[in-house]
Amino acid sequence: MTELFLLLPDKLTVFVSSMVPIFELRFSIPFGVLALKMSYPETYLLGVIGSVIPAPFILALIPAIIQWMRNTKFFKPLGDWVYNKGMKKTHKLEKYGYIGLAFFVSVPLPGTGVWTGCLAASLLGMEFKKSLLAALIGSAMAGVAVSILTSIGALAL
């Protein structure tokens, strides 16, 4: 998949790769800085903005899509899997609310991030605008963490 990104202009590569689930900032910032030799501020801004682009769509559309999938024989297994994955992440959001959502999104580990955080928020019926703001704040914090980790890794090279 990395080869596909190399066909795009550098800025677009960072921006688009940060929108991809699982990749998000964990890939786009190190790739932009280390492989594409872009500056940290530019990579950070493109990555954070790109990672938040899917958030409104996830918050607004995913519950209806999952419900449709769970009611369709062919897509039921996938719908159940997505629903269960999202619900597994909701216990901390129920306890800590929007602050918990921001911190959940901010953790740069697999299974966290904007996609999973917004999925869980939408399944819990959390308020759209507050969830979107929490996702933006969390993504900004994740970007700082990933940038620091990238700079530490770059020093080790």
Coordinates of C-alpha atoms in Angstrom, one line a residue:
M1 CA 0.0 0.0 0.0
T2 CA 2.9 2.3 0.6
E3 CA 3.8 2.2 -3.1
L4 CA 0.3 3.7 -3.8
F5 CA 1.1 6.7 -1.6
L6 CA 4.4 7.3 -3.4
L7 CA 2.5 8.1 -6.6
L8 CA 0.8 11.1 -4.9
P9 CA 2.5 14.5 -4.3
D10 CA 4.1 14.5 -0.8
K11 CA 1.6 16.8 0.9
L12 CA -1.4 14.9 -0.5
T13 CA 0.3 11.6 0.6
V14 CA 0.4 12.8 4.2
F15 CA -3.1 14.2 4.1
V16 CA -4.7 11.2 2.5
S17 CA -2.8 8.6 4.5
S18 CA -3.9 10.2 7.7
M19 CA -7.6 9.6 6.7
V20 CA -7.1 5.8 6.4
P21 CA -8.3 3.7 9.4
I22 CA -5.5 2.1 11.3
F23 CA -2.8 4.3 9.6
E24 CA -4.1 7.7 10.7
L25 CA -1.3 9.8 12.3
R26 CA 0.7 6.7 13.4
F27 CA 1.7 6.4 9.8
S28 CA 1.3 9.8 8.1
I29 CA 3.6 11.8 10.4
P30 CA 6.6 9.4 10.5
F31 CA 6.2 8.8 6.8
G32 CA 6.0 12.5 6.0
V33 CA 9.0 13.4 8.2
L34 CA 11.3 10.5 7.7
A35 CA 10.5 9.2 4.2
L36 CA 9.3 12.3 2.4
K37 CA 11.6 14.7 4.4
M38 CA 8.8 17.2 5.1
S39 CA 9.0 19.5 8.1
Y40 CA 7.3 18.6 11.4
P41 CA 4.9 21.5 11.5
E42 CA 3.7 20.9 7.9
T43 CA 3.4 17.2 8.4
Y44 CA 1.6 17.7 11.7
L45 CA -1.0 20.1 10.3
L46 CA -1.7 18.0 7.2
G47 CA -1.9 14.8 9.3
V48 CA -4.2 16.2 12.0
I49 CA -6.5 17.9 9.5
G50 CA -6.6 14.8 7.4
S51 CA -7.3 12.5 10.3
V52 CA -10.3 14.5 11.4
I53 CA -11.9 14.7 7.9
P54 CA -13.7 11.3 8.3
A55 CA -15.0 12.2 11.8
P56 CA -18.3 14.0 10.8
F57 CA -19.2 11.2 8.4
I58 CA -18.5 8.5 11.0
L59 CA -20.5 10.3 13.6
A60 CA -23.4 11.0 11.3
L61 CA -23.6 7.9 9.1
I62 CA -22.1 4.9 10.8
P63 CA -25.0 4.1 13.1
A64 CA -27.5 3.8 10.2
I65 CA -25.0 1.9 8.1
I66 CA -24.2 -0.6 10.8
Q67 CA -27.9 -1.1 11.6
W68 CA -28.6 -1.7 7.9
M69 CA -25.8 -4.2 7.7
R70 CA -27.0 -6.1 10.8
N71 CA -30.4 -6.4 9.3
T72 CA -29.1 -7.6 5.9
K73 CA -28.4 -11.4 5.7
F74 CA -25.3 -11.0 3.6
F75 CA -23.7 -8.2 5.6
K76 CA -24.8 -9.3 9.1
P77 CA -21.5 -10.8 10.1
L78 CA -19.6 -7.7 9.1
G79 CA -22.2 -5.4 10.7
D80 CA -22.0 -7.4 14.0
W81 CA -18.2 -7.3 14.0
V82 CA -18.1 -3.5 13.5
Y83 CA -20.8 -3.0 16.1
N84 CA -19.1 -5.3 18.7
K85 CA -15.7 -3.7 18.0
G86 CA -17.2 -0.2 18.6
M87 CA -19.1 -1.3 21.7
K88 CA -15.9 -2.8 23.2
K89 CA -14.5 0.7 23.3
T90 CA -17.5 2.4 24.9
H91 CA -17.1 1.6 28.6
K92 CA -14.5 4.3 29.2
L93 CA -16.4 6.8 27.1
E94 CA -19.5 6.1 29.2
K95 CA -17.6 6.8 32.3
Y96 CA -15.5 9.8 31.2
G97 CA -17.6 11.3 28.4
Y98 CA -16.1 13.8 26.0
I99 CA -12.9 14.2 27.9
G100 CA -12.5 10.4 27.7
L101 CA -13.2 10.5 24.0
A102 CA -10.4 13.1 23.5
F103 CA -7.9 11.0 25.4
F104 CA -9.0 7.8 23.7
V105 CA -8.4 9.4 20.3
S106 CA -5.1 10.8 21.5
V107 CA -3.5 7.4 22.2
P108 CA -1.3 6.6 19.2
L109 CA -1.9 2.8 19.4
P110 CA -3.7 0.4 17.1
G111 CA -7.4 0.2 18.1
T112 CA -7.6 3.8 19.1
G113 CA -7.8 7.0 17.1
V114 CA -10.4 9.1 15.3
W115 CA -12.1 6.2 13.5
T116 CA -12.6 3.9 16.6
G117 CA -13.3 6.8 18.9
C118 CA -16.0 8.3 16.6
L119 CA -17.5 4.8 16.0
A120 CA -17.9 4.3 19.8
A121 CA -19.2 7.9 20.3
S122 CA -21.8 7.4 17.6
L123 CA -22.9 4.0 18.9
L124 CA -23.4 5.6 22.4
G125 CA -25.4 8.5 20.8
M126 CA -23.0 11.1 22.1
E127 CA -23.7 14.7 20.9
F128 CA -22.3 15.3 17.4
K129 CA -20.6 18.7 17.8
K130 CA -19.0 17.8 21.2
S131 CA -17.8 14.5 19.8
L132 CA -16.4 16.2 16.8
L133 CA -14.5 18.7 19.0
A134 CA -13.2 15.9 21.2
A135 CA -12.0 14.0 18.2
L136 CA -10.2 17.1 16.9
I137 CA -8.6 17.8 20.3
G138 CA -7.6 14.1 20.6
S139 CA -6.2 14.1 17.1
A140 CA -4.1 17.2 17.9
M141 CA -2.8 15.6 21.0
A142 CA -2.0 12.3 19.1
G143 CA -0.2 14.4 16.5
V144 CA 2.1 15.9 19.2
A145 CA 2.8 12.5 20.7
V146 CA 3.6 10.9 17.3
S147 CA 5.8 13.9 16.3
I148 CA 7.8 13.5 19.6
L149 CA 8.1 9.7 19.1
T150 CA 9.1 10.3 15.5
S151 CA 11.8 12.8 16.5
I152 CA 13.1 10.4 19.1
G153 CA 13.2 7.6 16.5
A154 CA 14.9 9.9 14.0
L155 CA 17.6 10.7 16.5
A156 CA 18.3 7.0 16.9
L157 CA 18.8 6.6 13.2

